[in-house]
Amino acid sequence: EAGVVQSPRYKIIEKKQPVAFWCNPISGHNTLYWYLQNLGQGPELLIRYENEEAVDDSQLPKDRFSAERLKGVDSTLKIQPAELGDSAVYLCASSPGQGWQEQYFGPGTRLTVT
Amino acid sequence: DQQVKQNSPSLSVQEGRISILNCDYTNSMFDYFLWYKKYPAEGPTFLISISSIKDKNEDGRFTVFLNKSAKHLSLHIVPSQPGDSAVYFCAASITGTASKLTFGTGTRLQVTL
């Protein structure tokens, strides 16, 4: 069974540029999460989807971050414009459905903003 | 406000010995706890979990202990193997809050030969 797929794995951009990350969850998983992980910290939730609905985006900085999960399968997270402080690893995770406690993570995208 | 704390940033253990990783939490509403292992350039991998109705859960070489009164849990790895060298994250959630996980800052375990 394929795991959570993320691309790109690494991205280097200049500040003020836009950037997008893509995630394809495990087949059949209805719940999808985007996390931010800063160096030396644990992952922090940005947004959670149940199918195509964003049910928890309280931690998403909506002035520059946006996300979508069209058709309830793969998802895109966008930053526009990027700032130096956005340099981090962006992790996508999925789980079979609401109430399922264990989450399965992709390898992440390491973003460097210069 | 760090609700889940892993106060030891690193731990070094000899191969074959026991590794004990600790985690403390402050939110008494947490009732489900998980441990994840992370290798460099990979995402966290689920390792083992425990519900607050238990005080111990075992899976092969890995055992998690929960002390609710102390708001403390620990992960024991016996015997430790070089392949266990990784960063271990403790995470907590509240059942019914749709699996929102709160992570600790991680402990880097190095198993030496």
Tab-separated table of N, CA, C and O in Angstrom, chain A residues 4-112:
chain	number	residue	atom	x	y	z
A	4	VAL	N	1.631	8.219	2.118
A	4	VAL	CA	1.301	9.599	1.769
A	4	VAL	C	2.429	10.150	0.891
A	4	VAL	O	3.604	10.032	1.236
A	5	VAL	N	2.043	10.719	-0.229
A	5	VAL	CA	3.016	11.247	-1.182
A	5	VAL	C	2.988	12.766	-1.134
A	5	VAL	O	1.911	13.383	-1.156
A	6	GLN	N	4.162	13.352	-1.098
A	6	GLN	CA	4.260	14.817	-1.108
A	6	GLN	C	5.279	15.256	-2.159
A	6	GLN	O	6.281	14.583	-2.390
A	7	SER	N	4.999	16.391	-2.756
A	7	SER	CA	5.978	16.972	-3.671
A	7	SER	C	5.833	18.486	-3.662
A	7	SER	O	4.741	19.010	-3.373
A	8	PRO	N	6.930	19.224	-3.922
A	8	PRO	CA	8.284	18.676	-4.048
A	8	PRO	C	8.841	18.288	-2.682
A	8	PRO	O	8.237	18.579	-1.655
A	9	ARG	N	9.967	17.642	-2.655
A	9	ARG	CA	10.592	17.318	-1.376
A	9	ARG	C	11.370	18.494	-0.814
A	9	ARG	O	11.463	18.666	0.404
A	10	TYR	N	11.909	19.294	-1.695
A	10	TYR	CA	12.676	20.466	-1.290
A	10	TYR	C	12.295	21.627	-2.207
A	10	TYR	O	12.056	21.430	-3.395
A	11	LYS	N	12.272	22.834	-1.619
A	11	LYS	CA	11.957	24.010	-2.405
A	11	LYS	C	12.713	25.191	-1.820
A	11	LYS	O	12.651	25.434	-0.601
A	12	ILE	N	13.407	25.916	-2.693
A	12	ILE	CA	14.096	27.135	-2.279
A	12	ILE	C	13.524	28.282	-3.094
A	12	ILE	O	13.508	28.219	-4.328
A	13	ILE	N	13.041	29.300	-2.415
A	13	ILE	CA	12.477	30.459	-3.106
A	13	ILE	C	12.960	31.732	-2.425
A	13	ILE	O	13.419	31.716	-1.284
A	14	GLU	N	12.816	32.827	-3.141
A	14	GLU	CA	13.115	34.131	-2.538
A	14	GLU	C	11.868	34.656	-1.836
A	14	GLU	O	10.744	34.317	-2.217
A	15	LYS	N	12.094	35.472	-0.822
A	15	LYS	CA	10.945	36.039	-0.104
A	15	LYS	C	10.072	36.839	-1.074
A	15	LYS	O	10.548	37.356	-2.078
A	16	LYS	N	8.813	36.864	-0.742
A	16	LYS	CA	7.767	37.522	-1.516
A	16	LYS	C	7.301	36.690	-2.711
A	16	LYS	O	6.321	37.076	-3.364
A	17	GLN	N	7.951	35.579	-2.996
A	17	GLN	CA	7.504	34.709	-4.078
A	17	GLN	C	6.413	33.766	-3.576
A	17	GLN	O	6.330	33.469	-2.381
A	18	PRO	N	5.572	33.267	-4.486
A	18	PRO	CA	4.585	32.266	-4.091
A	18	PRO	C	5.187	30.870	-4.143
A	18	PRO	O	6.184	30.627	-4.834
A	19	VAL	N	4.573	29.942	-3.398
A	19	VAL	CA	5.015	28.550	-3.417
A	19	VAL	C	3.810	27.662	-3.141
A	19	VAL	O	2.867	28.080	-2.452
A	20	ALA	N	3.840	26.468	-3.698
A	20	ALA	CA	2.735	25.524	-3.485
A	20	ALA	C	3.289	24.149	-3.207
A	20	ALA	O	4.304	23.735	-3.785
A	21	PHE	N	2.602	23.434	-2.316
A	21	PHE	CA	2.965	22.065	-1.960
A	21	PHE	C	1.781	21.165	-2.278
A	21	PHE	O	0.636	21.542	-2.074
A	22	TRP	N	2.105	19.963	-2.700
A	22	TRP	CA	1.045	19.012	-3.081
A	22	TRP	C	1.117	17.766	-2.220
A	22	TRP	O	2.205	17.321	-1.833
A	23	CYS	N	-0.037	17.208	-1.933
A	23	CYS	CA	-0.113	16.012	-1.106
A	23	CYS	C	-1.163	15.055	-1.670
A	23	CYS	O	-2.284	15.466	-1.979
A	24	ASN	N	-0.781	13.787	-1.757
A	24	ASN	CA	-1.745	12.743	-2.096
A	24	ASN	C	-1.821	11.766	-0.929
A	24	ASN	O	-0.823	11.112	-0.609
A	25	PRO	N	-2.962	11.676	-0.257
A	25	PRO	CA	-3.047	10.836	0.944
A	25	PRO	C	-3.125	9.351	0.600
A	25	PRO	O	-3.221	8.976	-0.577
A	26	ILE	N	-3.090	8.530	1.617
A	26	ILE	CA	-3.277	7.101	1.442
A	26	ILE	C	-4.680	6.854	0.880
A	26	ILE	O	-5.651	7.482	1.323
A	27	SER	N	-4.759	5.965	-0.086
A	27	SER	CA	-6.032	5.686	-0.734
A	27	SER	C	-7.102	5.301	0.284
A	27	SER	O	-6.883	4.464	1.163
A	28	GLY	N	-8.236	5.958	0.183
A	28	GLY	CA	-9.348	5.648	1.073
A	28	GLY	C	-9.372	6.463	2.350
A	28	GLY	O	-10.340	6.389	3.111
A	29	HIS	N	-8.322	7.225	2.601
A	29	HIS	CA	-8.292	8.050	3.810
A	29	HIS	C	-9.080	9.336	3.575
A	29	HIS	O	-8.759	10.135	2.702
A	30	ASN	N	-10.086	9.542	4.410
A	30	ASN	CA	-10.955	10.691	4.233
A	30	ASN	C	-10.422	11.950	4.906
A	30	ASN	O	-10.758	13.063	4.525
A	31	THR	N	-9.596	11.758	5.928
A	31	THR	CA	-9.099	12.904	6.689
A	31	THR	C	-7.676	13.241	6.258
A	31	THR	O	-6.833	12.349	6.162
A	32	LEU	N	-7.454	14.506	5.998
A	32	LEU	CA	-6.134	14.970	5.555
A	32	LEU	C	-5.716	16.158	6.410
A	32	LEU	O	-6.534	17.034	6.721
A	33	TYR	N	-4.450	16.165	6.786
A	33	TYR	CA	-3.902	17.216	7.647
A	33	TYR	C	-2.679	17.843	6.988
A	33	TYR	O	-1.892	17.150	6.351
A	34	TRP	N	-2.527	19.125	7.202
A	34	TRP	CA	-1.274	19.819	6.898
A	34	TRP	C	-0.680	20.302	8.214
A	34	TRP	O	-1.359	20.933	9.031
A	35	TYR	N	0.604	19.982	8.394
A	35	TYR	CA	1.335	20.415	9.583
A	35	TYR	C	2.545	21.246	9.172
A	35	TYR	O	3.108	21.065	8.091
A	36	LEU	N	2.962	22.100	10.089
A	36	LEU	CA	4.182	22.870	9.952
A	36	LEU	C	5.144	22.382	11.029
A	36	LEU	O	4.753	22.247	12.196
A	37	GLN	N	6.392	22.090	10.638
A	37	GLN	CA	7.382	21.704	11.636
A	37	GLN	C	8.604	22.598	11.537
A	37	GLN	O	9.345	22.549	10.543
A	38	ASN	N	8.799	23.402	12.552
A	38	ASN	CA	10.004	24.217	12.632
A	38	ASN	C	11.146	23.405	13.230
A	38	ASN	O	10.921	22.409	13.934
A	39	LEU	N	12.356	23.848	12.979
A	39	LEU	CA	13.540	23.135	13.454
A	39	LEU	C	13.514	22.985	14.965
A	39	LEU	O	13.292	23.958	15.689
A	40	GLY	N	13.680	21.759	15.439
A	40	GLY	CA	13.727	21.516	16.869
A	40	GLY	C	12.378	21.492	17.547
A	40	GLY	O	12.303	21.453	18.780
A	41	GLN	N	11.318	21.515	16.763
A	41	GLN	CA	9.962	21.509	17.313
A	41	GLN	C	9.176	20.322	16.789
A	41	GLN	O	9.570	19.671	15.817
A	42	GLY	N	8.061	20.044	17.442
A	42	GLY	CA	7.154	19.041	16.925
A	42	GLY	C	6.240	19.638	15.874
A	42	GLY	O	6.126	20.861	15.752
A	43	PRO	N	5.576	18.791	15.100
A	43	PRO	CA	4.629	19.293	14.095
A	43	PRO	C	3.481	20.065	14.744
A	43	PRO	O	3.011	19.706	15.822
A	44	GLU	N	3.028	21.103	14.068
A	44	GLU	CA	1.889	21.903	14.530
A	44	GLU	C	0.847	21.923	13.419
A	44	GLU	O	1.155	22.214	12.274
A	45	LEU	N	-0.390	21.647	13.812
A	45	LEU	CA	-1.457	21.550	12.821
A	45	LEU	C	-1.761	22.910	12.191
A	45	LEU	O	-1.927	23.915	12.881
A	46	LEU	N	-1.854	22.916	10.861
A	46	LEU	CA	-2.292	24.109	10.127
A	46	LEU	C	-3.758	23.993	9.745
A	46	LEU	O	-4.542	24.930	9.930
A	47	ILE	N	-4.138	22.839	9.177
A	47	ILE	CA	-5.495	22.678	8.688
A	47	ILE	C	-5.827	21.201	8.607
A	47	ILE	O	-4.952	20.375	8.385
A	48	ARG	N	-7.100	20.896	8.838
A	48	ARG	CA	-7.584	19.514	8.731
A	48	ARG	C	-8.799	19.483	7.825
A	48	ARG	O	-9.698	20.327	7.926
A	49	TYR	N	-8.816	18.506	6.933
A	49	TYR	CA	-9.935	18.289	6.027
A	49	TYR	C	-10.643	16.981	6.354
A	49	TYR	O	-9.993	15.972	6.620
A	50	GLU	N	-11.944	17.016	6.322
A	50	GLU	CA	-12.759	15.809	6.283
A	50	GLU	C	-13.365	15.771	4.879
A	50	GLU	O	-14.214	16.593	4.542
A	51	ASN	N	-12.892	14.837	4.078
A	51	ASN	CA	-13.219	14.833	2.643
A	51	ASN	C	-12.808	16.193	2.053
A	51	ASN	O	-11.673	16.603	2.228
A	52	GLU	N	-13.709	16.896	1.408
A	52	GLU	CA	-13.273	18.159	0.795
A	52	GLU	C	-13.513	19.370	1.688
A	52	GLU	O	-13.204	20.502	1.321
A	53	GLU	N	-14.033	19.137	2.891
A	53	GLU	CA	-14.369	20.244	3.777
A	53	GLU	C	-13.252	20.530	4.777
A	53	GLU	O	-12.807	19.623	5.488
A	54	ALA	N	-12.837	21.788	4.851
A	54	ALA	CA	-11.872	22.212	5.858
A	54	ALA	C	-12.608	22.381	7.181
A	54	ALA	O	-13.376	23.336	7.343
A	55	VAL	N	-12.393	21.470	8.127
A	55	VAL	CA	-13.153	21.504	9.374
A	55	VAL	C	-12.388	22.134	10.523
A	55	VAL	O	-12.968	22.416	11.566
A	56	ASP	N	-11.083	22.326	10.355
A	56	ASP	CA	-10.301	23.019	11.380
A	56	ASP	C	-9.173	23.765	10.684
A	56	ASP	O	-8.182	23.167	10.309
A	57	ASP	N	-9.334	25.048	10.498
A	57	ASP	CA	-8.271	25.873	9.912
A	57	ASP	C	-7.921	27.024	10.842
A	57	ASP	O	-7.431	28.065	10.395
A	58	SER	N	-8.158	26.833	12.120
A	58	SER	CA	-7.953	27.909	13.078
A	58	SER	C	-6.493	28.332	13.204
A	58	SER	O	-6.204	29.455	13.620
A	59	GLN	N	-5.561	27.431	12.880
A	59	GLN	CA	-4.136	27.753	12.991
A	59	GLN	C	-3.514	28.168	11.657
A	59	GLN	O	-2.304	28.391	11.587
A	60	LEU	N	-4.300	28.265	10.634
A	60	LEU	CA	-3.777	28.638	9.314
A	60	LEU	C	-3.727	30.162	9.186
A	60	LEU	O	-4.762	30.822	9.312
A	61	PRO	N	-2.541	30.735	8.931
A	61	PRO	CA	-2.445	32.204	8.752
A	61	PRO	C	-3.087	32.593	7.421
A	61	PRO	O	-2.444	32.550	6.366
A	62	LYS	N	-4.317	32.967	7.475
A	62	LYS	CA	-5.092	33.099	6.246
A	62	LYS	C	-4.715	34.315	5.405
A	62	LYS	O	-5.155	34.428	4.249
A	63	ASP	N	-3.910	35.201	5.948
A	63	ASP	CA	-3.512	36.345	5.135
A	63	ASP	C	-2.569	35.934	4.017
A	63	ASP	O	-2.534	36.562	2.948
A	64	ARG	N	-1.802	34.852	4.242
A	64	ARG	CA	-0.852	34.444	3.211
A	64	ARG	C	-0.940	32.961	2.845
A	64	ARG	O	-0.393	32.542	1.841
A	65	PHE	N	-1.588	32.180	3.669
A	65	PHE	CA	-1.700	30.741	3.432
A	65	PHE	C	-3.101	30.406	2.936
A	65	PHE	O	-4.088	30.963	3.406
A	66	SER	N	-3.145	29.463	1.998
A	66	SER	CA	-4.428	28.931	1.561
A	66	SER	C	-4.260	27.458	1.256
A	66	SER	O	-3.155	26.985	1.005
A	67	ALA	N	-5.347	26.744	1.300
A	67	ALA	CA	-5.306	25.308	1.010
A	67	ALA	C	-6.593	24.908	0.332
A	67	ALA	O	-7.629	25.566	0.481
A	68	GLU	N	-6.498	23.824	-0.415
A	68	GLU	CA	-7.701	23.283	-1.022
A	68	GLU	C	-7.577	21.775	-1.143
A	68	GLU	O	-6.459	21.229	-1.202
A	69	ARG	N	-8.720	21.132	-1.167
A	69	ARG	CA	-8.762	19.680	-1.330
A	69	ARG	C	-9.956	19.372	-2.232
A	69	ARG	O	-10.997	18.905	-1.784
A	70	LEU	N	-9.765	19.664	-3.496
A	70	LEU	CA	-10.826	19.436	-4.451
A	70	LEU	C	-11.076	17.934	-4.585
A	70	LEU	O	-10.139	17.134	-4.541
A	71	LYS	N	-12.329	17.565	-4.678
A	71	LYS	CA	-12.748	16.172	-4.870
A	71	LYS	C	-12.394	15.284	-3.678
A	71	LYS	O	-12.502	14.058	-3.765
A	72	GLY	N	-11.928	15.880	-2.608
A	72	GLY	CA	-11.707	15.117	-1.390
A	72	GLY	C	-10.587	14.103	-1.445
A	72	GLY	O	-10.557	13.177	-0.633
A	73	VAL	N	-9.640	14.293	-2.377
A	73	VAL	CA	-8.526	13.350	-2.445
A	73	VAL	C	-7.230	14.114	-2.179
A	73	VAL	O	-6.878	14.345	-1.029
A	74	ASP	N	-6.524	14.529	-3.248
A	74	ASP	CA	-5.269	15.218	-3.015
A	74	ASP	C	-5.517	16.673	-2.627
A	74	ASP	O	-6.627	17.196	-2.775
A	75	SER	N	-4.458	17.280	-2.120
A	75	SER	CA	-4.587	18.616	-1.548
A	75	SER	C	-3.372	19.467	-1.912
A	75	SER	O	-2.278	18.945	-2.146
A	76	THR	N	-3.596	20.773	-1.958
A	76	THR	CA	-2.529	21.732	-2.213
A	76	THR	C	-2.514	22.782	-1.113
A	76	THR	O	-3.579	23.286	-0.725
A	77	LEU	N	-1.339	23.084	-0.633
A	77	LEU	CA	-1.142	24.166	0.337
A	77	LEU	C	-0.308	25.248	-0.346
A	77	LEU	O	0.716	24.944	-0.950
A	78	LYS	N	-0.756	26.474	-0.261
A	78	LYS	CA	-0.073	27.573	-0.939
A	78	LYS	C	0.318	28.672	0.044
A	78	LYS	O	-0.428	28.942	1.008
A	79	ILE	N	1.437	29.297	-0.228
A	79	ILE	CA	1.873	30.473	0.530
A	79	ILE	C	2.131	31.586	-0.474
A	79	ILE	O	2.857	31.400	-1.451
A	80	GLN	N	1.504	32.726	-0.235
A	80	GLN	CA	1.718	33.863	-1.136
A	80	GLN	C	1.437	35.163	-0.394
A	80	GLN	O	0.280	35.398	-0.007
A	81	PRO	N	2.423	36.026	-0.173
A	81	PRO	CA	3.833	35.821	-0.521
A	81	PRO	C	4.585	35.143	0.626
A	81	PRO	O	4.203	35.251	1.794
A	82	ALA	N	5.647	34.439	0.304
A	82	ALA	CA	6.434	33.765	1.343
A	82	ALA	C	7.304	34.777	2.091
A	82	ALA	O	7.773	35.768	1.524
A	83	GLU	N	7.499	34.505	3.367
A	83	GLU	CA	8.361	35.308	4.218
A	83	GLU	C	9.499	34.443	4.749
A	83	GLU	O	9.411	33.208	4.736
A	84	LEU	N	10.550	35.089	5.221
A	84	LEU	CA	11.714	34.351	5.724
A	84	LEU	C	11.307	33.361	6.814
A	84	LEU	O	11.808	32.234	6.870
A	85	GLY	N	10.382	33.770	7.663
A	85	GLY	CA	9.949	32.928	8.775
A	85	GLY	C	9.149	31.712	8.363
A	85	GLY	O	8.841	30.866	9.197
A	86	ASP	N	8.812	31.602	7.090
A	86	ASP	CA	8.072	30.431	6.609
A	86	ASP	C	8.985	29.249	6.335
A	86	ASP	O	8.499	28.145	6.045
A	87	SER	N	10.280	29.451	6.429
A	87	SER	CA	11.222	28.349	6.219
A	87	SER	C	10.976	27.281	7.278
A	87	SER	O	11.070	27.550	8.478
A	88	ALA	N	10.641	26.075	6.822
A	88	ALA	CA	10.248	24.995	7.724
A	88	ALA	C	9.991	23.755	6.874
A	88	ALA	O	10.129	23.783	5.654
A	89	VAL	N	9.601	22.686	7.539
A	89	VAL	CA	9.139	21.488	6.843
A	89	VAL	C	7.620	21.457	6.915
A	89	VAL	O	7.035	21.632	7.988
A	90	TYR	N	6.992	21.241	5.780
A	90	TYR	CA	5.534	21.172	5.708
A	90	TYR	C	5.163	19.710	5.498
A	90	TYR	O	5.526	19.092	4.500
A	91	LEU	N	4.449	19.188	6.479
A	91	LEU	CA	4.083	17.776	6.489
A	91	LEU	C	2.608	17.600	6.166
A	91	LEU	O	1.769	18.362	6.647
A	92	CYS	N	2.331	16.583	5.389
A	92	CYS	CA	0.952	16.183	5.137
A	92	CYS	C	0.728	14.833	5.806
A	92	CYS	O	1.622	13.977	5.835
A	93	ALA	N	-0.429	14.642	6.373
A	93	ALA	CA	-0.772	13.371	7.007
A	93	ALA	C	-2.204	13.002	6.637
A	93	ALA	O	-3.002	13.875	6.259
A	94	SER	N	-2.520	11.730	6.745
A	94	SER	CA	-3.894	11.310	6.505
A	94	SER	C	-4.293	10.231	7.497
A	94	SER	O	-3.436	9.591	8.125
A	95	SER	N	-5.582	10.062	7.643
A	95	SER	CA	-6.111	8.989	8.484
A	95	SER	C	-7.436	8.530	7.875
A	95	SER	O	-8.051	9.267	7.102
A	96	PRO	N	-7.875	7.314	8.233
A	96	PRO	CA	-9.062	6.762	7.575
A	96	PRO	C	-10.315	7.619	7.736
A	96	PRO	O	-11.154	7.669	6.829
A	97	GLY	N	-10.489	8.262	8.869
A	97	GLY	CA	-11.682	9.074	9.037
A	97	GLY	C	-11.729	9.728	10.392
A	97	GLY	O	-10.856	9.520	11.238
A	98	GLN	N	-12.750	10.507	10.587
A	98	GLN	CA	-12.914	11.227	11.843
A	98	GLN	C	-12.968	10.255	13.013
A	98	GLN	O	-13.638	9.227	12.933
A	99	GLY	N	-12.244	10.605	14.063
A	99	GLY	CA	-12.216	9.753	15.244
A	99	GLY	C	-11.094	8.746	15.242
A	99	GLY	O	-10.807	8.127	16.265
A	100	TRP	N	-10.451	8.571	14.087
A	100	TRP	CA	-9.299	7.666	14.016
A	100	TRP	C	-8.110	8.414	14.580
A	100	TRP	O	-7.713	9.437	14.053
A	101	GLN	N	-7.474	7.903	15.603
A	101	GLN	CA	-6.457	8.675	16.301
A	101	GLN	C	-5.104	8.690	15.596
A	101	GLN	O	-4.404	9.690	15.592
A	102	GLU	N	-4.713	7.549	15.023
A	102	GLU	CA	-3.394	7.491	14.410
A	102	GLU	C	-3.400	8.193	13.063
A	102	GLU	O	-4.320	8.028	12.269
A	103	GLN	N	-2.370	8.975	12.839
A	103	GLN	CA	-2.208	9.676	11.571
A	103	GLN	C	-0.942	9.185	10.898
A	103	GLN	O	0.047	8.845	11.554
A	104	TYR	N	-0.972	9.161	9.587
A	104	TYR	CA	0.127	8.626	8.789
A	104	TYR	C	0.712	9.773	7.962
A	104	TYR	O	-0.004	10.402	7.180
A	105	PHE	N	1.997	9.992	8.151
A	105	PHE	CA	2.644	11.169	7.592
A	105	PHE	C	3.390	10.882	6.294
A	105	PHE	O	3.946	9.796	6.095
A	106	GLY	N	3.431	11.895	5.445
A	106	GLY	CA	4.298	11.877	4.284
A	106	GLY	C	5.694	12.341	4.669
A	106	GLY	O	5.946	12.686	5.827
A	107	PRO	N	6.621	12.364	3.698
A	107	PRO	CA	8.008	12.718	3.996
A	107	PRO	C	8.232	14.205	4.222
A	107	PRO	O	9.258	14.598	4.753
A	108	GLY	N	7.266	15.022	3.820
A	108	GLY	CA	7.387	16.457	4.031
A	108	GLY	C	8.054	17.181	2.877
A	108	GLY	O	8.727	16.574	2.033
A	109	THR	N	7.828	18.484	2.846
A	109	THR	CA	8.513	19.388	1.921
A	109	THR	C	9.320	20.376	2.746
A	109	THR	O	8.747	21.078	3.593
A	110	ARG	N	10.618	20.393	2.506
A	110	ARG	CA	11.460	21.357	3.228
A	110	ARG	C	11.526	22.647	2.419
A	110	ARG	O	12.048	22.655	1.306
A	111	LEU	N	10.986	23.711	2.980
A	111	LEU	CA	10.968	25.013	2.321
A	111	LEU	C	12.046	25.912	2.909
A	111	LEU	O	12.138	26.051	4.131
A	112	THR	N	12.830	26.497	2.032
A	112	THR	CA	13.816	27.500	2.437
A	112	THR	C	13.479	28.799	1.718
A	112	THR	O	13.423	28.830	0.480
